[in-house]
mmCIF file of C-alpha atoms in Angstrom:
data_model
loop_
_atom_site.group_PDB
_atom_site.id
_atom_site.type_symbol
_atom_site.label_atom_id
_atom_site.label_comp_id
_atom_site.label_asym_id
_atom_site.label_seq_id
_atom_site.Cartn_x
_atom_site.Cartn_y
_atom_site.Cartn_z
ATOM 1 C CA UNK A 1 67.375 57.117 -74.727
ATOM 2 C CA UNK A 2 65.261 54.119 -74.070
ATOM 3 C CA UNK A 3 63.950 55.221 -70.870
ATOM 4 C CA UNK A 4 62.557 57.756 -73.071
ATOM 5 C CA UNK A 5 60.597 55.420 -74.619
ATOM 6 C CA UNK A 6 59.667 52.898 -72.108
ATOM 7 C CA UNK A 7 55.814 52.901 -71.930
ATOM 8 C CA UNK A 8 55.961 52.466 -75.822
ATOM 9 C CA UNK A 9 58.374 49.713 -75.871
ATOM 10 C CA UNK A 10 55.954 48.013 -72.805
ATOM 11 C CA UNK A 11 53.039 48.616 -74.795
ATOM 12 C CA UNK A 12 54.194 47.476 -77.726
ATOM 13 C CA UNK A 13 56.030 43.952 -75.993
ATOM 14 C CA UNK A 14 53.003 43.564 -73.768
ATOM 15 C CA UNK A 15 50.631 43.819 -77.230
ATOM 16 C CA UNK A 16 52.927 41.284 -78.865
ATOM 17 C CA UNK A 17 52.759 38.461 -76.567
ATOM 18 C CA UNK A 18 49.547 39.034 -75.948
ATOM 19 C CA UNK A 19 48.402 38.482 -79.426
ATOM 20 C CA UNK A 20 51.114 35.829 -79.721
ATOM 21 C CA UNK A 21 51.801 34.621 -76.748
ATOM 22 C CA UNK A 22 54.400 31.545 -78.341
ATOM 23 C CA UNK A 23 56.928 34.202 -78.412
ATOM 24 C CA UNK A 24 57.558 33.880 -74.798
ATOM 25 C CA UNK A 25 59.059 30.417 -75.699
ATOM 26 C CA UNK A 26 61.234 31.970 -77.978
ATOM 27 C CA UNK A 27 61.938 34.828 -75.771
ATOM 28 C CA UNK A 28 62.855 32.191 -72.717
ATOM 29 C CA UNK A 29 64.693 29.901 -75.174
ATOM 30 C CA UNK A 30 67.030 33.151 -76.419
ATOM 31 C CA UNK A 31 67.611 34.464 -73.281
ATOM 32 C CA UNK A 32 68.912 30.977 -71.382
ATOM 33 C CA UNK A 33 71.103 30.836 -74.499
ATOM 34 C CA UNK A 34 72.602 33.568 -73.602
ATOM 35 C CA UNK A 35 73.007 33.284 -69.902
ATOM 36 C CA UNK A 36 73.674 29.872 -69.908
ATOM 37 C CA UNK A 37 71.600 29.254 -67.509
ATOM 38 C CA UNK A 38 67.506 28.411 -66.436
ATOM 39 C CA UNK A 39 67.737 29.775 -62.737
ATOM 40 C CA UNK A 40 69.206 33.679 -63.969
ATOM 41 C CA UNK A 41 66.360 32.982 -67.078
ATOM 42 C CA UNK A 42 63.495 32.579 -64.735
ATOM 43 C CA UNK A 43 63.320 35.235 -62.466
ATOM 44 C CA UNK A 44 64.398 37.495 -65.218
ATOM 45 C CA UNK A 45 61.766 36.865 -67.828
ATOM 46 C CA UNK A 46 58.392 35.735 -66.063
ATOM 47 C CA UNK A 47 57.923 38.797 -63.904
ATOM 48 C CA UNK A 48 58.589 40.580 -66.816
ATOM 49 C CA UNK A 49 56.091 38.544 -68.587
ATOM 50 C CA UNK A 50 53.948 38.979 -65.889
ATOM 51 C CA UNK A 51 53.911 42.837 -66.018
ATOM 52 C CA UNK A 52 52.888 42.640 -69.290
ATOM 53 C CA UNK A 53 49.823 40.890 -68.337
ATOM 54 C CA UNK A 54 50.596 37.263 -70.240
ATOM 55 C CA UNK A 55 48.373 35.161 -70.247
ATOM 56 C CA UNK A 56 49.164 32.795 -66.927
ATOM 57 C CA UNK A 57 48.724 29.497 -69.178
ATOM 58 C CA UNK A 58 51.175 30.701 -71.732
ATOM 59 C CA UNK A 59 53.451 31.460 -69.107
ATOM 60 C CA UNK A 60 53.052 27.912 -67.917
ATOM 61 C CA UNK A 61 53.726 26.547 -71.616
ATOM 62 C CA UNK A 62 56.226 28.269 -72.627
ATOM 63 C CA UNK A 63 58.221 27.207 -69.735
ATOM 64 C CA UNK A 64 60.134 24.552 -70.601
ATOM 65 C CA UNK A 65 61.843 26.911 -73.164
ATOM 66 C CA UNK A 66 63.982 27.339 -70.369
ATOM 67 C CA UNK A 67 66.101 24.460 -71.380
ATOM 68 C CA UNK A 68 68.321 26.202 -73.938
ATOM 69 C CA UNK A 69 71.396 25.596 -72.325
ATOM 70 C CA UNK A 70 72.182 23.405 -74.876
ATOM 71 C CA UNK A 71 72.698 25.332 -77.945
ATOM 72 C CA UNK A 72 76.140 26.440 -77.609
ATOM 73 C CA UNK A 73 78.416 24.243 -77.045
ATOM 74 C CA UNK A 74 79.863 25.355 -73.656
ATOM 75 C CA UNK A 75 78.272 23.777 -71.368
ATOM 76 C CA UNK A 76 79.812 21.426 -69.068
ATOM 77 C CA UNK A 77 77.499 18.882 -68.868
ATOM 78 C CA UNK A 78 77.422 18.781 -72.817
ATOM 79 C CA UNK A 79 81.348 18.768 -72.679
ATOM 80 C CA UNK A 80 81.947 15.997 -70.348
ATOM 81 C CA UNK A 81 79.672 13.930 -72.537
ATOM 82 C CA UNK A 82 81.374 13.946 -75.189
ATOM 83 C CA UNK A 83 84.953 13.686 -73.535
ATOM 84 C CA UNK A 84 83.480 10.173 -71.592
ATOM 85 C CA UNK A 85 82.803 8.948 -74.991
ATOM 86 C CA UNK A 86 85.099 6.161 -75.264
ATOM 87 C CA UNK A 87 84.139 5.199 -79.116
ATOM 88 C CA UNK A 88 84.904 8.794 -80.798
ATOM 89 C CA UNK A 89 81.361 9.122 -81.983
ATOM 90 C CA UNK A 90 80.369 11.853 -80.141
ATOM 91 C CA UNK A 91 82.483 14.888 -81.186
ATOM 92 C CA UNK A 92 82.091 18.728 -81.971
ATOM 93 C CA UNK A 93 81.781 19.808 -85.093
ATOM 94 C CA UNK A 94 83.478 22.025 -86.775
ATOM 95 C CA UNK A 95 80.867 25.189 -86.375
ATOM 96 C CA UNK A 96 79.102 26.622 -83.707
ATOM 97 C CA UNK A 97 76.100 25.291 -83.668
ATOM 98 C CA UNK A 98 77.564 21.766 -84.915
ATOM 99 C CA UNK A 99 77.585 19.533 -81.926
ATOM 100 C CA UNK A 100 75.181 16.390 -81.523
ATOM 101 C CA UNK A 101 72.802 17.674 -78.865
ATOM 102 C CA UNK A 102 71.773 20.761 -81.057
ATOM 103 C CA UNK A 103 69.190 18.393 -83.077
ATOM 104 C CA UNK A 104 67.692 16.637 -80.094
ATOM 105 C CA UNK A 105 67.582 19.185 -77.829
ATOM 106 C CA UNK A 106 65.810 21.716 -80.436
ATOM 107 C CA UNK A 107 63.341 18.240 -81.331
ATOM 108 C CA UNK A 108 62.569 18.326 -77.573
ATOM 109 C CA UNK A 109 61.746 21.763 -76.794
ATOM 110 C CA UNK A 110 59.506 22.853 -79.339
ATOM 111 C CA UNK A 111 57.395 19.104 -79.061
ATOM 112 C CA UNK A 112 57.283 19.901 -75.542
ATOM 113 C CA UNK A 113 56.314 23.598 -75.905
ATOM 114 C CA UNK A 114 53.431 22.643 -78.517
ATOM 115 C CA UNK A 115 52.482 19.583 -76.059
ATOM 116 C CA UNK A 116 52.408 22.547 -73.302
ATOM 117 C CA UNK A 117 50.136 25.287 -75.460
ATOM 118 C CA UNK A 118 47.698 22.665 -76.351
ATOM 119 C CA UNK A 119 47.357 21.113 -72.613
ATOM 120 C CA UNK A 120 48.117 24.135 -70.536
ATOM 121 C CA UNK A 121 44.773 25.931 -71.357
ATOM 122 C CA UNK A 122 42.549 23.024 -70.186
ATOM 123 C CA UNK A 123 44.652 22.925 -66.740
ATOM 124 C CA UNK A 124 44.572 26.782 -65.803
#
């Protein structure tokens, strides 16, 4: 059923980012939340972005989107953290998306991503 559709949906997608080409950031952030992980993200994502003829400097911005490893709360790194924390302070909440590097991480990666569309477009 979709292959049915393909040039339409690659039309459409390629149309989109082109016209706002900040969705790749959101696109790369959504996707490494899912996978858990930058290096399946990468090579995923910017060929595709690529194909659809992205601009190469919002490629090159949005990259640090990568970086949503983060959100959910199952990744090691995140987990040994807060099990070396001797005081107590740093604990899971009691929701998902309730844990203390949700805040920070999220601060991070958008200041970084507008940091990256405003100076990526006098580098390329």
């Amino acid at each position: 059923m979709v292959n049915a559709h393909l040039p339409e949906i690659k039309e459409f997608a390629g149309t989109l980012l082109q016209s706002y080409p900040m969705l790749l950031s959101v696109v790369l952030f959504g996707t490494c939340t899912l996978l858990l992980s930058q290096g399946a993200t990468t090579p995923l994502i910017i060929p595709l972005a690529l194909s659809l003829q992205v601009p190469h400097w919002a490629i090159l911005a949005s990259f640090v989107a990568v970086t949503g490893v983060f959100v959910l709360p199952t990744y090691p790194t995140s987990l040994a953290a807060i099990e070396f924390d001797g005081t107590g302070t740093t604990r899971m909440g009691k929701n998902i998306f309730d844990h203390p590097f949700l805040l920070p991480g999220l601060v991070g990666v958008v200041v970084a991503t507008l940091f990256g569309f405003i100076l990526a477009p006098m580098v390329v």
